[in-house]
Short mmCIF file of C-alpha atoms and ligand atoms in Angstrom, two decimals:
data_model
loop_
_atom_site.label_atom_id
_atom_site.label_comp_id
_atom_site.label_asym_id
_atom_site.label_seq_id
_atom_site.Cartn_x
_atom_site.Cartn_y
_atom_site.Cartn_z
CA UNK A 1068 3.16 14.87 -26.46
CA UNK A 1069 3.80 11.45 -28.03
CA UNK A 1070 2.63 11.34 -31.63
CA UNK A 1071 2.19 8.73 -34.35
CA UNK A 1072 5.08 8.26 -36.72
CA UNK A 1073 2.94 8.73 -39.85
CA UNK A 1074 3.89 11.96 -41.68
CA UNK A 1075 0.43 13.53 -41.94
CA UNK A 1076 -0.40 12.74 -38.31
CA UNK A 1077 2.76 14.20 -36.82
CA UNK A 1078 2.28 17.28 -39.09
CA UNK A 1079 -1.05 17.87 -37.35
CA UNK A 1080 -0.67 16.35 -33.90
CA UNK A 1081 2.79 17.70 -32.95
CA UNK A 1082 1.48 20.51 -30.86
CA UNK A 1083 2.41 22.77 -27.92
CA UNK A 1084 0.81 21.84 -24.63
CA UNK A 1085 -2.76 23.04 -24.18
CA UNK A 1086 -3.16 25.99 -21.79
CA UNK A 1087 -5.76 26.46 -19.04
CA UNK A 1088 -8.19 27.66 -21.77
CA UNK A 1089 -8.32 24.24 -23.45
CA UNK A 1090 -7.95 25.78 -26.89
CA UNK A 1091 -7.92 23.40 -29.86
CA UNK A 1092 -5.72 25.51 -32.12
CA UNK A 1093 -2.34 26.54 -30.67
CA UNK A 1094 -2.26 30.16 -29.44
CA UNK A 1095 0.35 32.74 -30.42
CA UNK A 1096 2.99 33.29 -27.77
CA UNK A 1097 3.96 36.86 -28.71
CA UNK A 1098 6.40 37.45 -25.86
CA UNK A 1099 10.04 38.37 -25.96
CA UNK A 1100 10.74 37.12 -22.44
CA UNK A 1101 9.46 34.66 -19.81
CA UNK A 1102 9.19 35.14 -16.05
CA UNK A 1103 10.64 33.12 -13.18
CA UNK A 1104 9.23 32.36 -9.73
CA UNK A 1105 12.40 33.26 -7.84
CA UNK A 1106 16.15 33.77 -8.16
CA UNK A 1107 16.85 30.02 -7.79
CA UNK A 1108 14.57 29.12 -10.68
CA UNK A 1109 16.16 31.83 -12.80
CA UNK A 1110 19.69 30.65 -11.93
CA UNK A 1111 18.87 26.99 -12.58
CA UNK A 1112 17.20 27.84 -15.89
CA UNK A 1113 20.13 29.92 -17.17
CA UNK A 1114 22.51 27.16 -15.99
CA UNK A 1115 20.43 24.75 -18.13
CA UNK A 1116 19.72 22.58 -15.10
CA UNK A 1117 16.06 23.24 -15.85
CA UNK A 1118 14.62 22.99 -19.39
CA UNK A 1119 12.29 25.90 -20.12
CA UNK A 1120 11.94 28.98 -22.29
CA UNK A 1121 14.08 31.93 -21.12
CA UNK A 1122 14.00 34.48 -23.84
CA UNK A 1123 12.58 34.30 -27.42
CA UNK A 1124 16.00 34.82 -29.05
CA UNK A 1125 16.80 31.38 -27.54
CA UNK A 1126 13.46 29.60 -27.81
CA UNK A 1127 9.69 30.18 -27.72
CA UNK A 1128 6.71 27.78 -27.56
CA UNK A 1129 5.56 28.54 -31.11
CA UNK A 1130 9.09 28.16 -32.45
CA UNK A 1131 9.60 24.93 -30.47
CA UNK A 1132 6.46 23.47 -31.96
CA UNK A 1133 7.61 24.28 -35.51
CA UNK A 1134 11.07 22.78 -34.79
CA UNK A 1135 9.59 19.59 -33.22
CA UNK A 1136 7.36 19.17 -36.24
CA UNK A 1137 10.13 19.50 -38.81
CA UNK A 1138 12.32 17.12 -36.75
CA UNK A 1139 9.53 14.54 -36.80
CA UNK A 1140 9.10 15.00 -40.55
CA UNK A 1141 12.86 14.76 -41.33
CA UNK A 1142 13.68 12.02 -38.82
CA UNK A 1143 16.08 14.38 -37.00
CA UNK A 1144 16.98 14.53 -33.32
CA UNK A 1145 17.01 18.28 -32.95
CA UNK A 1146 16.70 21.58 -34.82
CA UNK A 1147 16.98 25.35 -34.63
CA UNK A 1148 14.67 27.75 -36.49
CA UNK A 1149 15.76 30.98 -38.20
CA UNK A 1150 14.29 34.16 -39.53
CA UNK A 1151 14.96 33.12 -43.14
CA UNK A 1152 16.49 30.31 -45.15
CA UNK A 1153 19.65 32.37 -45.63
CA UNK A 1154 19.95 32.92 -41.86
CA UNK A 1155 19.84 29.11 -41.55
CA UNK A 1156 22.47 28.65 -44.26
CA UNK A 1157 24.78 31.33 -42.84
CA UNK A 1158 24.43 30.42 -39.14
CA UNK A 1159 25.01 26.71 -39.90
CA UNK A 1160 28.14 27.52 -41.93
CA UNK A 1161 29.41 30.07 -39.39
CA UNK A 1162 29.00 27.49 -36.61
CA UNK A 1163 30.80 24.71 -38.44
CA UNK A 1164 33.62 26.61 -40.09
CA UNK A 1165 36.86 28.03 -38.73
CA UNK A 1166 39.41 30.23 -40.52
CA UNK A 1167 41.46 27.97 -42.77
CA UNK A 1168 38.64 25.50 -43.45
CA UNK A 1169 37.37 24.47 -46.87
CA UNK A 1170 33.83 23.73 -48.12
CA UNK A 1171 33.18 21.55 -51.18
CA UNK A 1172 29.84 22.50 -52.70
CA UNK A 1173 27.84 21.44 -55.70
CA UNK A 1174 28.18 23.94 -58.53
CA UNK A 1175 24.49 24.62 -58.78
CA UNK A 1176 23.58 26.42 -55.56
CA UNK A 1177 21.19 29.22 -54.66
CA UNK A 1178 22.63 32.61 -55.74
CA UNK A 1179 22.84 34.04 -52.20
CA UNK A 1180 24.70 30.94 -50.97
CA UNK A 1181 27.15 31.40 -53.86
CA UNK A 1182 27.47 35.05 -52.73
CA UNK A 1183 28.48 33.92 -49.23
CA UNK A 1184 31.08 31.54 -50.64
CA UNK A 1185 32.64 34.12 -52.95
CA UNK A 1186 32.14 37.52 -51.27
CA UNK A 1187 32.34 36.96 -47.51
CA UNK A 1188 34.06 33.65 -46.77
CA UNK A 1189 37.36 34.64 -48.39
CA UNK A 1190 37.69 37.59 -45.97
CA UNK A 1191 37.48 35.11 -43.09
CA UNK A 1192 40.02 32.84 -44.80
CA UNK A 1193 37.41 30.18 -45.57
CA UNK A 1194 37.84 28.56 -48.93
CA UNK A 1195 35.07 27.15 -51.11
CA UNK A 1196 35.28 25.19 -54.30
CA UNK A 1197 32.65 23.59 -56.48
CA UNK A 1198 32.20 20.13 -57.91
CA UNK A 1199 30.44 19.77 -61.20
CA UNK A 1200 27.04 18.19 -60.74
CA UNK A 1201 27.57 16.08 -63.86
CA UNK A 1202 31.07 14.88 -62.84
CA UNK A 1203 30.35 13.21 -59.48
CA UNK A 1204 33.17 10.69 -59.93
CA UNK A 1205 35.62 13.59 -59.51
CA UNK A 1206 34.24 14.61 -56.08
CA UNK A 1207 36.56 12.49 -53.93
CA UNK A 1208 39.60 13.96 -55.65
CA UNK A 1209 38.44 17.50 -54.71
CA UNK A 1210 38.35 16.79 -50.95
CA UNK A 1211 41.23 18.55 -49.22
CA UNK A 1212 42.78 17.90 -45.80
CA UNK A 1213 40.98 21.04 -44.53
CA UNK A 1214 37.56 20.19 -46.05
CA UNK A 1215 34.93 20.41 -43.31
CA UNK A 1216 31.84 19.41 -45.22
CA UNK A 1217 30.22 18.74 -48.57
CA UNK A 1218 27.31 21.03 -49.30
CA UNK A 1219 24.57 19.90 -51.67
CA UNK A 1220 21.21 21.05 -52.93
CA UNK A 1221 19.01 18.44 -54.54
CA UNK A 1222 17.01 19.20 -56.58
CA UNK A 1223 19.20 22.20 -57.29
CA UNK A 1224 18.05 25.79 -57.63
CA UNK A 1225 17.44 26.74 -60.34
CA UNK A 1226 18.86 23.96 -62.55
CA UNK A 1227 16.63 21.14 -61.10
CA UNK A 1228 19.61 18.80 -61.18
CA UNK A 1229 19.69 15.75 -58.87
CA UNK A 1230 22.50 14.50 -56.66
CA UNK A 1231 22.62 10.99 -55.23
CA UNK A 1232 22.52 11.58 -51.44
CA UNK A 1233 23.52 8.00 -50.48
CA UNK A 1234 26.54 8.30 -52.78
CA UNK A 1235 27.59 11.66 -51.28
CA UNK A 1236 27.07 10.42 -47.76
CA UNK A 1237 29.32 7.37 -48.41
CA UNK A 1238 32.12 9.70 -49.64
CA UNK A 1239 31.73 11.94 -46.58
CA UNK A 1240 31.81 9.01 -44.17
CA UNK A 1241 34.91 7.62 -45.87
CA UNK A 1242 36.70 10.96 -45.46
CA UNK A 1243 35.24 11.73 -42.05
CA UNK A 1244 33.62 14.96 -43.12
CA UNK A 1245 30.01 16.17 -42.80
CA UNK A 1246 27.29 16.21 -45.42
CA UNK A 1247 25.03 19.28 -45.27
CA UNK A 1248 21.98 19.30 -47.54
CA UNK A 1249 19.64 22.14 -48.54
CA UNK A 1250 16.35 20.24 -48.87
CA UNK A 1251 14.22 23.24 -49.70
CA UNK A 1252 13.00 22.15 -53.16
CA UNK A 1253 12.01 18.67 -52.00
CA UNK A 1254 10.47 19.46 -48.59
CA UNK A 1255 10.53 16.74 -45.90
CA UNK A 1256 7.49 15.17 -47.54
CA UNK A 1257 9.39 14.20 -50.70
CA UNK A 1258 12.88 13.50 -49.41
CA UNK A 1259 14.59 12.88 -46.04
CA UNK A 1260 18.37 13.40 -46.43
CA UNK A 1261 19.15 12.36 -42.84
CA UNK A 1262 17.69 8.90 -43.55
CA UNK A 1263 20.00 8.77 -46.56
CA UNK A 1264 23.11 9.65 -44.46
CA UNK A 1265 23.22 13.49 -44.31
CA UNK A 1266 24.40 15.14 -41.08
CA UNK A 1267 22.47 18.41 -41.29
CA UNK A 1268 19.48 19.46 -43.35
CA UNK A 1269 18.61 23.07 -44.09
CA UNK A 1270 15.28 24.48 -45.28
CA UNK A 1271 14.09 27.81 -46.46
CA UNK A 1272 10.65 27.55 -44.78
CA UNK A 1273 9.68 30.58 -46.89
CA UNK A 1274 9.00 28.23 -49.76
CA UNK A 1275 6.71 25.17 -49.74
CA UNK A 1276 6.65 24.91 -45.95
CA UNK A 1277 4.70 28.16 -45.80
CA UNK A 1278 3.36 27.46 -49.27
CA UNK A 1279 1.35 30.66 -49.52
CA UNK A 1280 4.00 33.32 -49.94
CA UNK A 1281 3.40 35.02 -46.58
CA UNK A 1282 6.33 34.74 -44.23
CA UNK A 1283 10.08 34.13 -44.23
CA UNK A 1284 11.64 31.38 -42.15
CA UNK A 1285 14.40 28.81 -42.10
CA UNK A 1286 15.46 25.80 -40.13
CA UNK A 1287 18.45 23.46 -39.69
CA UNK A 1288 17.94 19.96 -38.27
CA UNK A 1289 20.35 17.17 -37.44
CA UNK A 1290 22.04 15.45 -34.53
CA UNK A 1291 21.68 16.80 -30.95
CA UNK A 1292 25.42 17.57 -30.80
CA UNK A 1293 25.63 19.56 -34.03
CA UNK A 1294 22.37 21.42 -33.32
CA UNK A 1295 23.63 22.29 -29.86
CA UNK A 1296 26.60 24.10 -31.49
CA UNK A 1297 24.28 25.90 -33.91
CA UNK A 1298 22.01 26.89 -31.01
CA UNK A 1299 24.89 28.30 -29.00
CA UNK A 1300 26.07 30.38 -31.97
CA UNK A 1301 22.55 31.56 -32.75
CA UNK A 1302 21.48 32.51 -29.27
CA UNK A 1303 24.40 34.93 -29.22
CA UNK A 1304 24.07 36.26 -32.75
CA UNK A 1305 20.25 36.50 -32.88
CA UNK A 1306 19.03 35.13 -36.27
CA UNK A 1307 16.02 33.46 -34.55
CA UNK A 1308 12.59 32.90 -36.08
CA UNK A 1309 9.78 35.15 -34.77
CA UNK A 1310 6.97 33.43 -32.83
CA UNK A 1311 4.40 34.85 -35.25
CA UNK A 1312 6.14 33.38 -38.30
CA UNK A 1313 6.65 30.10 -36.44
CA UNK A 1314 2.92 29.94 -35.75
CA UNK A 1315 2.07 30.55 -39.40
CA UNK A 1316 4.64 27.96 -40.53
CA UNK A 1317 3.52 25.34 -38.06
CA UNK A 1318 -0.09 25.75 -39.22
CA UNK A 1319 1.08 25.47 -42.85
CA UNK A 1320 2.90 22.24 -42.17
CA UNK A 1321 -0.45 20.63 -41.20
CA UNK A 1322 -1.33 20.69 -44.92
CA UNK A 1323 2.15 20.13 -46.40
CA UNK A 1324 1.55 16.59 -47.60
CA UNK A 1325 -1.75 17.48 -49.31
CA UNK A 1326 -0.37 20.62 -50.90
CA UNK A 1327 2.83 19.03 -52.12
CA UNK A 1328 0.94 16.06 -53.63
CA UNK A 1329 -1.13 18.49 -55.70
CA UNK A 1330 1.86 20.73 -56.61
CA UNK A 1331 3.62 17.61 -57.96
CA UNK A 1332 0.55 16.40 -59.84
CA UNK A 1333 0.30 19.78 -61.61
CA UNK A 1334 4.07 19.98 -62.16
CA UNK A 1335 4.41 16.65 -64.02
CA UNK A 1336 1.53 17.63 -66.31
CA UNK A 1337 3.20 20.95 -67.08
CA UNK A 1338 6.60 19.34 -67.65
CA UNK A 1339 5.01 16.89 -70.07
CA UNK A 1340 3.18 19.70 -71.86
CA UNK A 1341 6.40 21.71 -72.19
CA UNK A 1342 8.40 18.71 -73.41
CA UNK A 1343 5.99 18.37 -76.36
CA UNK A 1344 5.97 22.09 -77.22
CA UNK A 1345 7.90 23.00 -80.42
CA UNK A 1346 9.20 26.28 -79.01
CA UNK A 1347 10.83 24.64 -75.98
CA UNK A 1348 14.42 23.41 -76.47
CA UNK A 1349 14.66 21.28 -73.29
CA UNK A 1350 12.80 20.59 -70.07
CA UNK A 1351 14.16 19.41 -66.74
CA UNK A 1352 11.88 17.81 -64.17
CA UNK A 1353 13.09 15.04 -61.84
CA UNK A 1354 10.22 12.64 -62.63
CA UNK A 1355 10.42 13.06 -66.43
CA UNK A 1356 12.14 10.01 -67.97
CA UNK A 1357 14.30 12.43 -69.95
CA UNK A 1358 15.89 13.85 -66.76
CA UNK A 1359 19.55 12.69 -66.74
CA UNK A 1360 19.19 11.55 -63.10
CA UNK A 1361 15.67 10.13 -63.35
CA UNK A 1362 16.66 6.86 -61.66
CA UNK A 1363 18.23 8.62 -58.70
CA UNK A 1364 15.30 10.99 -58.34
CA UNK A 1365 12.94 7.96 -58.28
CA UNK A 1366 15.15 6.26 -55.69
CA UNK A 1367 15.32 9.12 -53.20
CA UNK A 1368 12.23 11.25 -53.81
CA UNK A 1369 8.55 10.36 -53.27
CA UNK A 1370 7.45 12.66 -56.16
CA UNK A 1371 9.21 15.10 -58.47
CA UNK A 1372 8.56 18.40 -56.67
CA UNK A 1373 6.99 21.59 -58.00
CA UNK A 1374 9.87 23.17 -59.89
CA UNK A 1375 10.23 22.75 -63.63
CA UNK A 1376 13.11 24.30 -65.61
CA UNK A 1377 12.97 24.75 -69.36
CA UNK A 1378 14.57 26.69 -72.17
CA UNK A 1379 12.57 28.83 -74.57
CA UNK A 1380 13.73 28.96 -78.17
CA UNK A 1381 15.50 32.20 -79.12
CA UNK A 1382 17.88 32.75 -76.15
CA UNK A 1383 17.54 36.01 -74.21
CA UNK A 1384 15.06 37.49 -76.72
CA UNK A 1385 12.89 34.39 -76.64
CA UNK A 1386 12.97 34.31 -72.84
CA UNK A 1387 12.12 38.00 -72.55
CA UNK A 1388 9.26 37.73 -74.99
CA UNK A 1389 7.85 34.73 -72.99
CA UNK A 1390 8.10 36.70 -69.75
CA UNK A 1391 6.38 39.75 -71.17
CA UNK A 1392 3.57 37.56 -72.50
CA UNK A 1393 2.49 35.54 -69.42
CA UNK A 1394 -0.81 36.81 -68.09
CA UNK A 1395 -1.88 34.75 -65.06
CA UNK A 1396 1.43 33.38 -63.81
CA UNK A 1397 3.33 35.78 -61.56
CA UNK A 1398 6.77 37.15 -62.38
CA UNK A 1399 8.44 36.87 -58.99
CA UNK A 1400 11.67 35.62 -57.38
CA UNK A 1401 9.84 33.50 -54.78
CA UNK A 1402 8.84 29.88 -55.22
CA UNK A 1403 6.67 27.28 -53.54
CA UNK A 1404 3.55 29.47 -53.49
CA UNK A 1405 -0.06 28.49 -54.30
CA UNK A 1406 0.38 30.88 -57.27
CA UNK A 1407 2.39 29.70 -60.21
CA UNK A 1408 5.59 31.80 -60.51
CA UNK A 1409 7.90 32.15 -63.48
CA UNK A 1410 11.47 33.37 -63.02
CA UNK A 1411 14.32 34.21 -65.37
CA UNK A 1412 17.46 33.27 -63.33
CA UNK A 1413 19.93 34.74 -65.87
CA UNK A 1414 18.58 38.26 -65.38
CA UNK A 1415 17.45 38.03 -61.75
CA UNK A 1416 18.68 35.66 -58.96
CA UNK A 1417 21.84 34.79 -60.83
CA UNK A 1418 22.47 38.10 -62.66
CA UNK A 1419 25.60 38.78 -60.56
CA UNK A 1420 26.96 35.28 -60.90
CA UNK A 1421 30.03 34.87 -63.16
CA UNK A 1422 29.28 33.38 -66.65
CA UNK A 1423 31.36 30.22 -66.06
CA UNK A 1424 29.59 29.53 -62.75
CA UNK A 1425 26.22 30.07 -64.43
CA UNK A 1426 27.20 27.59 -67.11
CA UNK A 1427 28.26 25.00 -64.51
CA UNK A 1428 24.92 25.49 -62.79
CA UNK A 1429 23.09 24.83 -66.07
CA UNK A 1430 21.72 28.37 -66.40
CA UNK A 1431 21.31 29.52 -69.98
CA UNK A 1432 20.00 32.88 -71.28
CA UNK A 1433 16.67 31.44 -72.32
CA UNK A 1434 16.15 29.30 -69.25
CA UNK A 1435 12.91 29.72 -67.32
CA UNK A 1436 12.14 28.31 -63.87
CA UNK A 1437 8.51 27.60 -63.08
CA UNK A 1438 7.32 27.12 -59.55
CA UNK A 1439 4.10 25.28 -60.30
CA UNK A 1440 1.24 26.42 -58.11
CA UNK A 1441 -2.16 25.03 -57.12
CA UNK A 1442 -4.35 26.81 -59.72
CA UNK A 1443 -6.22 24.43 -62.00
CA UNK A 1444 -3.59 22.87 -64.24
CA UNK A 1445 -5.61 23.63 -67.41
CA UNK A 1446 -5.42 27.36 -66.64
CA UNK A 1447 -1.67 27.24 -66.01
CA UNK A 1448 -1.11 25.34 -69.29
CA UNK A 1449 -3.34 27.79 -71.19
CA UNK A 1450 -1.28 30.74 -69.89
CA UNK A 1451 2.04 29.10 -70.77
CA UNK A 1452 0.72 28.10 -74.21
CA UNK A 1453 -0.43 31.58 -75.13
CA UNK A 1454 2.89 33.06 -73.87
CA UNK A 1455 4.94 30.57 -75.86
CA UNK A 1456 2.87 31.22 -78.93
CA UNK A 1457 3.87 34.85 -79.18
C1 PLP B 2766 17.47 26.42 -52.32
C2 PLP B 2766 17.34 27.65 -51.50
N1 PLP B 2766 18.02 27.77 -50.36
C3 PLP B 2766 17.93 28.88 -49.58
C4 PLP B 2766 17.14 29.91 -49.96
C5 PLP B 2766 17.06 31.12 -49.06
O1 PLP B 2766 15.88 31.22 -48.37
P1 PLP B 2766 15.24 32.57 -47.85
O2 PLP B 2766 14.79 33.35 -49.03
O3 PLP B 2766 14.14 32.13 -46.96
O4 PLP B 2766 16.29 33.30 -47.10
C6 PLP B 2766 16.40 29.86 -51.12
C7 PLP B 2766 15.52 30.99 -51.55
O5 PLP B 2766 15.05 31.03 -52.65
C8 PLP B 2766 16.47 28.70 -51.91
O6 PLP B 2766 15.79 28.56 -53.06
#
């Protein structure tokens, strides 16, 4: 179906074809396989002479709808959806990389991605090195003859640092390598890396895309050629998104713009409150003027996102006391939920990360990451205030 180019409209009107029941809301296609009229149809379908669903490890109407929607939102030609964000990260990397290749990644990456780089890639003879997020002028010098792509998160998890995507893309084009971006913190509503020159964009749909902490999911979008390779790898290895989760996620995307607007409105108020609090050493939020990359954030993001990082006075002890004192906010490792979540990266997601890597990623002992939810902002502030007061 042809849809308008406006974000909110394609989020709602990108929809699977209506069935004979003329339903308004898309039904769930809980089926592992699909049937064929005769041997010729089956042969032609498997030979890809005919475009249709064959088996839900390859594609499914609910999954297709979710993929089409994210492609429309990101301005991408094609996509493939996965069972989780990490399945998207791993399958994308595994498709692109051969033994002997090198990945150049920003130093501040999600803990599990760091785990892939350090624990599993070396055994397949794939090398990974990091560039310091604050020393971007050194990036070009770190590109090796075997570098396949630059990998970037922006804003980063959990440091909430910002990388200039147009700048990175220019470097990649000059050296004829790919730019792969994890756009999970920004969502397609706030930032579209492909429009800024990225080749592939990865999302953990588990986060703001679902937005209600219910299902896991992931997606990679990009050019038809690259996605075709990712599809071929994935249809053999089986990391595909389930139709049920795709249905939930596609429904959630209908309200993404509205939800993200409100998340951001709450987040800037909380960041401002924390910046003025005497027990807070520093605050990082992309749309605070004090953010070191405020100008870049303003240039490439519509709003600042829902993640705020800050440091509580008193190091580990101060951080622990804050955590034990919050009453309404949830202590959880997830983010992008309607519920405000506080996390302590040093003792949880990044506990197994080496101290020097933690330092390069901007993670200190007293650092707290808040995923600002959709509760009334006064109640969130009241909870943080009472927890900081102890
Ligand atoms: C930036 C980022 N990328 C990838 C992931 C992995 O996503 P998932 O938990 O859906 O596997 C996460 C999860 O927190 C994340 O924050």
